[in-house]
Amino acid sequence: MNATAPGAVIGSVMGEPSATGRFGQFGGRYVPESLVPACAALEAAFRDAWADPAFHERLARLRSEFAGRPTALTPALNLSAQLGVTLLLKREDLAHTGSHKINNVLGQALLAQRMGKTHLIAETGAGQHGVATATAAALFGMRATVYMGERDIARQQLNVFRMELLGAEVIPVTSGSRTLKDATNEAMRAWVAAVDEAHFCLGSVGGPHPYPWLVRELQRVIGEEARAQVPATPDVVVACVGGGSNAAGTFAGFVDTPARLIGVEAAGGAAMTDGRPGVVHGYRSLVLQDDDGQVLEAESIAAGLDYPGVGPEHAHLGTTGRAEYRTVTDGEVLDAVRRLARSEGIICALESAHAVAWVLRAAGTPDLPTGSTVLLTLSGRGDKDMATLAGEVR
Ligand SMILES: *Cc1c(COP(=O)(O)O)cnc(C)c1O
């Protein structure tokens, strides 16, 4: 049950990071002095909880009784026949609140409660992480404050309403590109100001140590369930990458197999492809930046992938060659949403459609030869994207 099994080798692939929170040359803890004790306390609480069978038991119960796990593994029979590959979908869209975000948030809320915190602060892009945080706060009787860029508020109205209905306070962020990057800055600032009673409930595998490790371990359930559900080791494991949490959780279940691991980014937010080493939001990774090191704005039709950084472990997996990264365009993504909907009866999130779009493009090419078996993590459902899709897809 323990995600990092006792005795796991430190520094092994997708095991524990170094003592300073490094995955190779990436990761670390680049935070203001005032946050160092909070990060250290969170790391200590996580180590303690992760070694406690009672914590794992509570988390397992929440996953099954509240979040609806294990999620299904669905063979995409029609697309498979059309494409000449065997496509298996890991259905995180079926998890409570509509995406994989709930896996991370339930674990962090349990940790926050264990640390005596009463307030969850979160950043959100498409709003899925905000909704998951608001949901956990309601369940645990905690206060929730969610920072969201003004531009994302405008394109994800449904999720704003869901958060408010759940009792969370949604704070519009008007700085910069008014998207996830800016919301993350504001949420970290709010954490500094309320660090005694508040837990910063970070939504992906970025941020200062221990977040990239903590969030990957909480998302590992995706990969471990899928590993038990697939009839045989797939040739390729693919997931979309924004910050990289659904991909990291999926990859963790297969990193010790011969499966190729492929992360798919938005062409307008491709830190793995276009980024250079730099520091953003408390960690060192590959970051979209200009020649002066100024962080650039990302641009994607999927609010959840509109982010200039990427989790440090992905930077490490990419640099060492264990995982590969691809990009797809907004146009390919819209086609993929429609094709999956019409051939399988599943309307996926714009983010998840990035992974589908890569399979559609690559099937039958040397990148994904005919006859391959592909496990694809469908990170979320498309309800939140209906307004965007209504204007683009007919
Ligand atoms: C948040 C989100 C993503 C991007 O986040 P990762 O950390 O890269 O997983 C992808 N898909 C959906 C449905 C999301 O809500």
mmCIF file of C-alpha atoms and ligand atoms in Angstrom, residues 99-101 128 203-205 240-247 304-305 349 351-352 379-380 384, ligand 1:
data_model
loop_
_atom_site.group_PDB
_atom_site.id
_atom_site.type_symbol
_atom_site.label_atom_id
_atom_site.label_comp_id
_atom_site.label_asym_id
_atom_site.label_seq_id
_atom_site.Cartn_x
_atom_site.Cartn_y
_atom_site.Cartn_z
ATOM 1 C CA SER A 99 -10.527 14.775 -12.969
ATOM 2 C CA HIS A 100 -7.455 13.257 -11.339
ATOM 3 C CA LYS A 101 -7.046 16.381 -9.147
ATOM 4 C CA GLN A 128 -10.494 21.536 -11.660
ATOM 5 C CA GLY A 203 -2.256 21.236 -7.614
ATOM 6 C CA SER A 204 0.592 19.709 -9.597
ATOM 7 C CA VAL A 205 4.105 18.287 -9.382
ATOM 8 C CA CYS A 240 -0.952 15.090 -21.163
ATOM 9 C CA VAL A 241 1.450 17.391 -19.306
ATOM 10 C CA GLY A 242 0.611 20.775 -17.823
ATOM 11 C CA GLY A 243 2.523 20.825 -14.540
ATOM 12 C CA GLY A 244 2.753 17.081 -15.056
ATOM 13 C CA SER A 245 0.854 15.423 -12.199
ATOM 14 C CA ASN A 246 -1.430 13.032 -14.071
ATOM 15 C CA ALA A 247 1.514 12.021 -16.246
ATOM 16 C CA GLY A 304 -4.985 23.644 -17.408
ATOM 17 C CA LEU A 305 -1.969 23.438 -19.755
ATOM 18 C CA ALA A 349 -11.289 17.606 -21.162
ATOM 19 C CA GLU A 351 -6.215 18.960 -21.516
ATOM 20 C CA SER A 352 -6.712 15.188 -21.839
ATOM 21 C CA SER A 379 -7.161 13.060 -17.064
ATOM 22 C CA GLY A 380 -10.634 14.611 -16.966
ATOM 23 C CA LYS A 384 -16.088 22.454 -18.001
HETATM 24 C C1 LIG B 1 -5.172 20.222 -14.141
HETATM 25 C C2 LIG B 1 -5.444 19.326 -15.251
HETATM 26 C C3 LIG B 1 -4.402 18.895 -16.118
HETATM 27 C C4 LIG B 1 -3.002 19.406 -16.040
HETATM 28 O O1 LIG B 1 -2.358 19.133 -14.835
HETATM 29 P P1 LIG B 1 -1.222 18.025 -14.676
HETATM 30 O O2 LIG B 1 -0.608 18.371 -13.377
HETATM 31 O O3 LIG B 1 -0.285 18.161 -15.818
HETATM 32 O O4 LIG B 1 -1.899 16.703 -14.654
HETATM 33 C C5 LIG B 1 -4.704 17.977 -17.093
HETATM 34 N N1 LIG B 1 -5.969 17.514 -17.257
HETATM 35 C C6 LIG B 1 -6.987 17.918 -16.472
HETATM 36 C C7 LIG B 1 -8.352 17.364 -16.719
HETATM 37 C C8 LIG B 1 -6.757 18.826 -15.439
HETATM 38 O O5 LIG B 1 -7.766 19.214 -14.659
#
